[in-house]
Amino acid sequence: MAQDLRSLKSDLHVTSVHVEYNGAILGDSSRVDVLPDGTANYNFTTSFECHPDGPNSLDDIAQKPVLLTVIEVLQKEKKKKEKTVPLGQAVVDLLPLLQGQGSFQVFAPLYAVPASPSESLHPEAKGGLEVTVCSQEPLVPAEQLSHSNLLSVTLEAAYSVPEAFAPAGPLQSYMVCLQVPAAGEREALLLFKDGVLKPAGEKEPLPRPKKWPLSNIMAPAALNIPNSFIIGGPYEDEDGELNKREDREFRMQAETSRRIIWDMERRCYLDPAAAATLQQRVAESQSWPVEICRMALPSASKGKTSKADKGDEDKQIFFHGVAYVNMLPLLCPGVRQIRGAFPVCTYQDREVLLKTKSQHSVLRDLRRKLSQNKEGPWAPGLGTPLSSALSHTQREDKINKERDSSRRMSGTSLILSSDATGEAENATQHSPDGQYFEAGTFLLLEIKLDKALVPKRTREELSDRVKEMIPPRPLLPPRTSGAKKAVEGYHNCVRNLAVAILREYQELFGKQLPEWGAIEPPNLEEQKLQLSCELASSGKKLVYKEQLQYAVVKIVREKYLKTMAFETQEQLQEFLCELNVYLMDQMHIDLNQLLSQEAVSPSPPTPLTEEQLCLFAQEAELDKDYELANFYHQQRLSQDQHNIQSWLDYGVFNLLLEDPTKAQECFQQALFLDPHHIQSLLLCATVAAMLQHYEEAETFFEMACSLEPPSTVAWTLSGLFYELQDDSIRAEMAFREARKLLQAQLDKEKGIPEGEGGEEHVSAGSVGSPSPDPAENPPAPSPASGPGQPPCTIFMKAVEFLQKVNAIQFLHQALAHELLNFEEGPSCAYYLALAHASLLKEDFSKCEECLREAVGIDYTNPNVWAQKGHLCYLREEFPEAKLCYEQTLSFLEDAVDMHWVCLRLGSIYLQEKQYGRAKQTYLLACKDSASCLTWLGVGISCYRLHELAEAEDALTEANALNNTNAEVWGYLALVCLQAGREREAEQCYKYTVKLGLKDEALLREIRAVHQRLGFGNPAL
């Protein structure tokens, strides 16, 4: 049924429909009157047979539409024949029949025929035809549907064509062809004819529709394939060879210079055998030849060809070129499309054979057939498989016999350029050898598959695989402070014993107790004696005593650190008195809480938070006290074993110790807590690659790249991993996806709507930081972290992540890529990252060289001076380190690692006895992130300045944050000695010795004060 026919022509009365398919007429409908609302119900049905070996194969169904022509029947005049005029044309794509649909209904727009009166009035499509298409049985069996495929090749244009391709002279036809496997173990020739040579001018619009490979359509607009467009995109996202930054200017210039436009799509149905053949051929030869040539359209006076001309035709093809298309990306999992610019060079048999293993030219074979059959299967219309034009020598005699009649039937058949004398002379004067190369000619084409040759694993499959690789592990036992645990045990024991004794008392004397003071003292003493005898006779007293004894022993060992025998009896008695006082105080606290009518207040939270423990662990790493750092990491885990960040930080710490196996266990535990945590996935993948577990690493990287929102870092690290595997195709694809994500982030930051920022390139000089990446919050940065400037390339974003997780192998790989990104030399951020990596490896000379370059690039960067200060500090060049740290503090902008700068600068001031400066520097560190070391520095400075009250306060703060620091106890002993507090000084000194103070100078100073004052040391 037709609709809105009167929108094409208002005085339309009678029409009919003419149906064609594959060059054959399927029939004409009856003549139908057009109703006043513009509709016409034709109720016309026609059919054709489809057979794999017949004229209408599945390949034809894929690439050839049904052509419908609406014909106007004019009113018959007297003594004149009835006249008909084509009004409009519509096409129906039969592709759904190959996708499993047995029937479908479409509304095919009608496009006006130029010769019709409606063309001048209504050039745009207004009306349309409702068409129903069905097949008696499925064209593709269900068992083949999932294994079959559809190959689509879209040739957009040839840009920057040689000067010899001038519009003057005889009419020319520009042809491009590509040979691919087809259904039924045949070869198909995808031929693109009738390219349009356009002079220099504005570039082609985007998006623009793709066109059918038809030439027998009267309505040009009907050539547009419905819902199929050329979208374009940034050059950097393409797969061809001209997608680098240096090619950008040339590409933009070529798009506005002389070019040949096709915008044509050809399809090829691939049955399971053909799909397997395609995959095998791509694996055998990654480069496929796409040939291009120019042919001349004969004038009306050249309807016949002489034998001499035919002899010339068999010898030469002019402007015969070839572009090599790298098809290997189609073997990457999930890849269905290749689109890009492919340079054209002169066709040379030897070079083509070496690159593509192709032993013959498709165009030359086609030329011979064209010279024998000017019309035949290559008439203006639809293409045909190569098998019908090649290799069938048994049909050559028949073709030769029909050649003369074919010439008479066609007035637009193609002949070779050498057929015309002028063209032959032109070809002689302008040899095509090298012209494509000199002009920089390239083809812009797209190769697309309906299904990927290598399926990509789904997120569910990857998730299941990840779970298989991470076996569940039992959680670590809770770990709390020994002293705190001992005191809590004593409290629990006292409460339990008090409840038990009270229960015994109630059994003996009843539950109803008189008011306070009603019982006489003699009676109370008698009850106590009776209760004691009852407990002793029953054996309960001994049991209670054993329970309490165990709790007291734990306090002696954990809180008072007494594990050795006392040297003298006096020391033993003194300690027992102190212990008794403490135990009685704690018992009274418990009994008061137990017997109090008020609710017991909850126990105070642990004094150390997760953030503090993380900071303390980093400080220990800074001082290379890895045993203490390990203790703090385990302390974090004991507080919360479900904290993913704690597991990641512990794993990064083990990477610093070069223990990837233990690091892998930590990362896998974090991933076990959250299988979709992208940082855990990336770290698991990185460590797996370091351990050469490449299959596991690939699974982790694939899983990380499949998560939403997508991560630039994940795609970049995946590319680096594929490079390690020498898989350059997948590496480049991963890098391209990472650049696309980063560009989208930058466009979002700049407020550019999606789809309008494709012309900008993400370079090292980009300003501003993109939106947060899901993987940009890795474990806490290690001391002397790298660049503070926001990363602006995919590799610098990866570098920022890698240097925080101590992944040195991938870090150097990313820096090598970053080095190639710059035209004017590396950036300051690059040298900072390289200096950080050298510092981790203690390669001081390399680090110094990098920092020298960084200072020359950005003298006012505080991170450069901080890094330089760390280098001098580790070299024990303290005067130079002090100057660098002071320079860092002089900038308005803080460095990334200000905490470490203040700690080390304060220690240098203490060495130089500049106690006032040391105090201010340590207080600055306390203001931002207080720790035991920062308060210790304040305490030492105050003590040296004879500010004993402030020193004691600072040292008390340090002791509260870490009561196992021997240096803190040592200075507390000095403060107590100076204040004359003998007992406290002696106790602090005991802890100093017990914890093993390593500072011999401090230990000598304490003993000297002991000798001078005469107290504080029990040995005196």
mmCIF file of C-alpha atoms in Angstrom, residues 102-343:
data_model
loop_
_atom_site.group_PDB
_atom_site.id
_atom_site.type_symbol
_atom_site.label_atom_id
_atom_site.label_comp_id
_atom_site.label_asym_id
_atom_site.label_seq_id
_atom_site.Cartn_x
_atom_site.Cartn_y
_atom_site.Cartn_z
ATOM 1 C CA GLY A 102 11.210 -15.204 8.514
ATOM 2 C CA SER A 103 9.147 -12.109 7.684
ATOM 3 C CA PHE A 104 9.233 -8.397 8.282
ATOM 4 C CA GLN A 105 7.358 -5.272 7.293
ATOM 5 C CA VAL A 106 8.930 -1.959 6.313
ATOM 6 C CA PHE A 107 7.843 1.466 5.212
ATOM 7 C CA ALA A 108 10.044 2.246 2.202
ATOM 8 C CA PRO A 109 10.284 5.997 1.444
ATOM 9 C CA LEU A 110 9.529 7.058 -2.104
ATOM 10 C CA TYR A 111 12.092 9.264 -3.803
ATOM 11 C CA ALA A 112 11.133 11.372 -6.787
ATOM 12 C CA VAL A 113 12.485 10.497 -10.223
ATOM 13 C CA PRO A 114 14.307 13.497 -11.754
ATOM 14 C CA ALA A 115 12.472 13.217 -15.056
ATOM 15 C CA SER A 116 9.083 13.285 -13.352
ATOM 16 C CA PRO A 117 7.210 16.547 -12.813
ATOM 17 C CA SER A 118 7.300 15.966 -9.078
ATOM 18 C CA GLU A 119 11.066 16.362 -8.942
ATOM 19 C CA SER A 120 10.949 20.103 -9.426
ATOM 20 C CA LEU A 121 8.128 20.491 -6.941
ATOM 21 C CA HIS A 122 8.955 18.024 -4.196
ATOM 22 C CA PRO A 123 12.572 16.871 -4.339
ATOM 23 C CA GLU A 124 12.479 15.322 -0.857
ATOM 24 C CA ALA A 125 10.836 11.991 -0.156
ATOM 25 C CA LYS A 126 7.277 12.448 1.044
ATOM 26 C CA GLY A 127 5.320 9.321 0.309
ATOM 27 C CA GLY A 128 6.196 5.718 0.890
ATOM 28 C CA LEU A 129 5.274 2.099 0.324
ATOM 29 C CA GLU A 130 4.262 -0.403 2.983
ATOM 30 C CA VAL A 131 5.963 -3.640 1.994
ATOM 31 C CA THR A 132 5.831 -7.048 3.656
ATOM 32 C CA VAL A 133 8.625 -9.525 2.941
ATOM 33 C CA CYS A 134 8.467 -13.161 3.956
ATOM 34 C CA SER A 135 10.087 -16.470 3.073
ATOM 35 C CA GLN A 136 8.445 -19.876 3.099
ATOM 36 C CA GLU A 137 11.304 -21.305 5.158
ATOM 37 C CA PRO A 138 14.314 -19.718 6.902
ATOM 38 C CA LEU A 139 17.067 -18.804 4.483
ATOM 39 C CA VAL A 140 19.696 -19.580 7.102
ATOM 40 C CA PRO A 141 19.095 -22.710 9.215
ATOM 41 C CA ALA A 142 19.019 -22.129 12.944
ATOM 42 C CA GLU A 143 22.081 -24.291 13.509
ATOM 43 C CA GLN A 144 24.094 -22.088 11.082
ATOM 44 C CA LEU A 145 22.757 -18.732 12.228
ATOM 45 C CA SER A 146 25.115 -18.358 15.180
ATOM 46 C CA HIS A 147 28.174 -19.396 13.142
ATOM 47 C CA SER A 148 27.457 -17.453 9.954
ATOM 48 C CA ASN A 149 28.548 -13.870 9.471
ATOM 49 C CA LEU A 150 28.111 -10.817 7.295
ATOM 50 C CA LEU A 151 31.040 -8.860 5.897
ATOM 51 C CA SER A 152 30.409 -5.237 4.944
ATOM 52 C CA VAL A 153 32.969 -3.092 3.179
ATOM 53 C CA THR A 154 32.370 0.636 2.826
ATOM 54 C CA LEU A 155 34.616 2.601 0.479
ATOM 55 C CA GLU A 156 34.331 6.266 1.356
ATOM 56 C CA ALA A 157 36.867 8.026 -0.850
ATOM 57 C CA ALA A 158 40.340 8.222 -2.320
ATOM 58 C CA TYR A 159 42.036 11.412 -1.180
ATOM 59 C CA SER A 160 45.010 13.333 -2.513
ATOM 60 C CA VAL A 161 44.805 11.688 -5.968
ATOM 61 C CA PRO A 162 47.528 12.331 -8.598
ATOM 62 C CA GLU A 163 47.426 15.427 -10.789
ATOM 63 C CA ALA A 164 46.900 13.141 -13.804
ATOM 64 C CA PHE A 165 43.391 12.483 -12.521
ATOM 65 C CA ALA A 166 42.122 15.678 -14.087
ATOM 66 C CA PRO A 167 38.437 16.147 -14.925
ATOM 67 C CA ALA A 168 39.345 17.233 -18.482
ATOM 68 C CA GLY A 169 39.447 14.700 -21.311
ATOM 69 C CA PRO A 170 37.384 11.550 -21.884
ATOM 70 C CA LEU A 171 34.900 10.387 -19.280
ATOM 71 C CA GLN A 172 36.561 8.187 -16.670
ATOM 72 C CA SER A 173 35.401 5.485 -14.309
ATOM 73 C CA TYR A 174 37.358 4.927 -11.112
ATOM 74 C CA MET A 175 37.269 1.395 -9.756
ATOM 75 C CA VAL A 176 38.364 -0.302 -6.537
ATOM 76 C CA CYS A 177 38.081 -4.012 -5.819
ATOM 77 C CA LEU A 178 38.746 -6.446 -3.003
ATOM 78 C CA GLN A 179 38.589 -10.238 -3.084
ATOM 79 C CA VAL A 180 37.120 -12.051 -0.060
ATOM 80 C CA PRO A 181 35.872 -15.573 0.731
ATOM 81 C CA ALA A 182 32.153 -16.098 0.082
ATOM 82 C CA ALA A 183 29.533 -18.700 0.892
ATOM 83 C CA GLY A 184 29.762 -22.073 -0.790
ATOM 84 C CA GLU A 185 33.605 -22.153 -0.815
ATOM 85 C CA ARG A 186 33.673 -19.490 -3.513
ATOM 86 C CA GLU A 187 35.547 -16.234 -3.904
ATOM 87 C CA ALA A 188 33.655 -12.950 -4.084
ATOM 88 C CA LEU A 189 34.863 -9.794 -5.744
ATOM 89 C CA LEU A 190 33.651 -6.661 -4.012
ATOM 90 C CA LEU A 191 33.779 -4.127 -6.824
ATOM 91 C CA PHE A 192 33.296 -0.396 -6.336
ATOM 92 C CA LYS A 193 32.682 1.447 -9.613
ATOM 93 C CA ASP A 194 31.781 4.899 -10.792
ATOM 94 C CA GLY A 195 33.679 6.932 -8.236
ATOM 95 C CA VAL A 196 33.012 10.646 -8.604
ATOM 96 C CA LEU A 197 36.069 12.877 -9.096
ATOM 97 C CA LYS A 198 35.585 16.103 -7.171
ATOM 98 C CA PRO A 199 37.769 19.206 -7.432
ATOM 99 C CA ALA A 200 39.287 20.961 -4.457
ATOM 100 C CA GLY A 201 36.733 22.526 -2.183
ATOM 101 C CA GLU A 202 34.970 22.027 1.114
ATOM 102 C CA LYS A 203 35.255 18.659 2.823
ATOM 103 C CA GLU A 204 32.492 16.084 2.682
ATOM 104 C CA PRO A 205 29.748 16.536 5.289
ATOM 105 C CA LEU A 206 29.387 14.199 8.256
ATOM 106 C CA PRO A 207 27.345 12.180 8.831
ATOM 107 C CA ARG A 208 26.328 11.254 5.295
ATOM 108 C CA PRO A 209 24.437 8.207 4.017
ATOM 109 C CA LYS A 210 26.041 5.122 2.556
ATOM 110 C CA LYS A 211 24.980 4.162 -0.953
ATOM 111 C CA TRP A 212 23.876 0.972 -2.658
ATOM 112 C CA PRO A 213 26.215 -0.378 -5.358
ATOM 113 C CA LEU A 214 23.510 0.237 -7.990
ATOM 114 C CA SER A 215 23.611 2.191 -11.227
ATOM 115 C CA ASN A 216 20.200 1.408 -12.720
ATOM 116 C CA ILE A 217 18.197 3.629 -10.359
ATOM 117 C CA MET A 218 16.287 6.575 -11.759
ATOM 118 C CA ALA A 219 15.909 8.358 -8.385
ATOM 119 C CA PRO A 220 19.392 9.253 -7.088
ATOM 120 C CA ALA A 221 18.164 9.627 -3.516
ATOM 121 C CA ALA A 222 17.053 5.984 -3.558
ATOM 122 C CA LEU A 223 20.738 4.992 -3.644
ATOM 123 C CA ASN A 224 21.005 5.860 0.053
ATOM 124 C CA ILE A 225 20.911 2.783 2.270
ATOM 125 C CA PRO A 226 18.266 3.274 4.972
ATOM 126 C CA ASN A 227 19.634 3.891 8.495
ATOM 127 C CA SER A 228 23.226 3.478 7.366
ATOM 128 C CA PHE A 229 25.578 6.429 7.640
ATOM 129 C CA ILE A 230 29.245 7.347 7.455
ATOM 130 C CA ILE A 231 29.892 8.839 10.867
ATOM 131 C CA GLY A 232 33.597 9.644 10.686
ATOM 132 C CA GLY A 233 35.567 10.354 13.844
ATOM 133 C CA PRO A 234 38.943 11.545 15.110
ATOM 134 C CA TYR A 235 41.947 10.477 13.073
ATOM 135 C CA GLU A 236 43.573 9.046 16.203
ATOM 136 C CA ASP A 237 40.752 6.494 16.560
ATOM 137 C CA GLU A 238 41.313 4.999 13.105
ATOM 138 C CA ASP A 239 43.100 1.752 12.288
ATOM 139 C CA GLY A 240 45.015 2.894 9.227
ATOM 140 C CA GLU A 241 48.532 4.163 8.871
ATOM 141 C CA LEU A 242 47.786 7.897 8.753
ATOM 142 C CA ASN A 243 46.423 8.313 12.262
ATOM 143 C CA LYS A 244 49.417 9.894 13.973
ATOM 144 C CA ARG A 245 49.632 13.454 15.182
ATOM 145 C CA GLU A 246 52.114 14.353 12.451
ATOM 146 C CA ASP A 247 49.628 13.151 9.797
ATOM 147 C CA ARG A 248 46.845 15.421 11.003
ATOM 148 C CA GLU A 249 47.661 18.465 8.908
ATOM 149 C CA PHE A 250 48.088 16.379 5.767
ATOM 150 C CA ARG A 251 44.752 14.610 6.333
ATOM 151 C CA MET A 252 42.892 17.880 6.784
ATOM 152 C CA GLN A 253 44.454 19.309 3.636
ATOM 153 C CA ALA A 254 43.699 16.155 1.641
ATOM 154 C CA GLU A 255 40.016 16.273 2.575
ATOM 155 C CA THR A 256 39.646 19.617 0.821
ATOM 156 C CA SER A 257 41.812 18.827 -2.219
ATOM 157 C CA ARG A 258 41.016 16.768 -5.329
ATOM 158 C CA ARG A 259 39.405 13.471 -4.359
ATOM 159 C CA ILE A 260 37.285 10.582 -5.608
ATOM 160 C CA ILE A 261 34.081 9.867 -3.708
ATOM 161 C CA TRP A 262 32.237 6.540 -3.604
ATOM 162 C CA ASP A 263 30.446 6.393 -0.210
ATOM 163 C CA MET A 264 29.424 2.889 -1.282
ATOM 164 C CA GLU A 265 28.828 -0.212 0.843
ATOM 165 C CA ARG A 266 29.083 -3.765 -0.401
ATOM 166 C CA ARG A 267 28.139 -6.811 1.613
ATOM 167 C CA CYS A 268 29.110 -10.442 1.486
ATOM 168 C CA TYR A 269 27.324 -13.267 3.294
ATOM 169 C CA LEU A 270 29.682 -15.682 5.017
ATOM 170 C CA ASP A 271 28.415 -19.137 5.856
ATOM 171 C CA PRO A 272 30.246 -20.971 8.667
ATOM 172 C CA ALA A 273 32.810 -22.382 6.246
ATOM 173 C CA ALA A 274 33.471 -18.974 4.680
ATOM 174 C CA ALA A 275 33.758 -17.342 8.102
ATOM 175 C CA ALA A 276 36.315 -19.956 9.131
ATOM 176 C CA THR A 277 38.186 -19.407 5.854
ATOM 177 C CA LEU A 278 38.252 -15.657 6.441
ATOM 178 C CA GLN A 279 39.688 -16.156 9.910
ATOM 179 C CA GLN A 280 42.307 -18.572 8.592
ATOM 180 C CA ARG A 281 43.385 -16.239 5.787
ATOM 181 C CA VAL A 282 43.705 -13.274 8.121
ATOM 182 C CA ALA A 283 45.914 -15.410 10.370
ATOM 183 C CA GLU A 284 48.045 -16.490 7.395
ATOM 184 C CA SER A 285 48.378 -13.047 5.832
ATOM 185 C CA GLN A 286 47.528 -9.959 7.816
ATOM 186 C CA SER A 287 47.821 -7.563 4.850
ATOM 187 C CA TRP A 288 45.135 -7.760 2.175
ATOM 188 C CA PRO A 289 45.412 -5.983 -1.190
ATOM 189 C CA VAL A 290 42.774 -3.464 -2.236
ATOM 190 C CA GLU A 291 43.359 -2.566 -5.896
ATOM 191 C CA ILE A 292 42.470 0.705 -7.592
ATOM 192 C CA CYS A 293 42.548 1.754 -11.245
ATOM 193 C CA ARG A 294 41.044 4.154 -13.728
ATOM 194 C CA MET A 295 39.066 3.164 -16.801
ATOM 195 C CA ALA A 296 37.653 5.238 -19.627
ATOM 196 C CA LEU A 297 34.020 5.310 -20.648
ATOM 197 C CA PRO A 298 33.824 4.978 -24.474
ATOM 198 C CA SER A 299 32.245 7.633 -26.590
ATOM 199 C CA ALA A 300 29.377 6.844 -28.914
ATOM 200 C CA SER A 301 31.762 6.486 -31.882
ATOM 201 C CA LYS A 302 33.712 3.756 -30.161
ATOM 202 C CA GLY A 303 31.192 1.029 -30.055
ATOM 203 C CA LYS A 304 33.639 -1.508 -31.437
ATOM 204 C CA THR A 305 37.177 -2.386 -30.592
ATOM 205 C CA SER A 306 39.827 -3.364 -33.078
ATOM 206 C CA LYS A 307 42.139 -6.306 -32.667
ATOM 207 C CA ALA A 308 45.071 -3.960 -32.215
ATOM 208 C CA ASP A 309 43.269 -2.247 -29.408
ATOM 209 C CA LYS A 310 42.417 -5.583 -27.863
ATOM 210 C CA GLY A 311 46.061 -6.500 -27.987
ATOM 211 C CA ASP A 312 46.922 -3.335 -26.069
ATOM 212 C CA GLU A 313 44.245 -4.138 -23.546
ATOM 213 C CA ASP A 314 45.817 -7.485 -22.768
ATOM 214 C CA LYS A 315 49.189 -5.865 -22.040
ATOM 215 C CA GLN A 316 48.682 -2.866 -19.758
ATOM 216 C CA ILE A 317 46.585 -1.348 -17.038
ATOM 217 C CA PHE A 318 47.199 2.315 -16.316
ATOM 218 C CA PHE A 319 47.189 3.895 -12.871
ATOM 219 C CA HIS A 320 47.023 0.470 -11.311
ATOM 220 C CA GLY A 321 47.582 0.890 -7.590
ATOM 221 C CA VAL A 322 47.152 -1.115 -4.423
ATOM 222 C CA ALA A 323 46.533 -0.326 -0.765
ATOM 223 C CA TYR A 324 47.505 -2.807 1.916
ATOM 224 C CA VAL A 325 44.876 -3.228 4.617
ATOM 225 C CA ASN A 326 46.016 -4.747 7.900
ATOM 226 C CA MET A 327 43.243 -7.221 8.756
ATOM 227 C CA LEU A 328 44.910 -8.590 11.887
ATOM 228 C CA PRO A 329 42.800 -6.482 14.303
ATOM 229 C CA LEU A 330 39.821 -8.633 13.306
ATOM 230 C CA LEU A 331 41.453 -11.517 15.173
ATOM 231 C CA CYS A 332 41.394 -9.573 18.437
ATOM 232 C CA PRO A 333 38.580 -10.610 20.795
ATOM 233 C CA GLY A 334 35.423 -8.621 20.256
ATOM 234 C CA VAL A 335 36.724 -6.552 17.308
ATOM 235 C CA ARG A 336 34.186 -6.279 14.489
ATOM 236 C CA GLN A 337 35.360 -3.240 12.564
ATOM 237 C CA ILE A 338 38.379 -1.751 10.840
ATOM 238 C CA ARG A 339 38.224 1.821 9.598
ATOM 239 C CA GLY A 340 41.056 4.006 8.512
ATOM 240 C CA ALA A 341 43.176 5.587 5.820
ATOM 241 C CA PHE A 342 45.398 3.224 3.845
ATOM 242 C CA PRO A 343 48.118 4.661 1.546
#
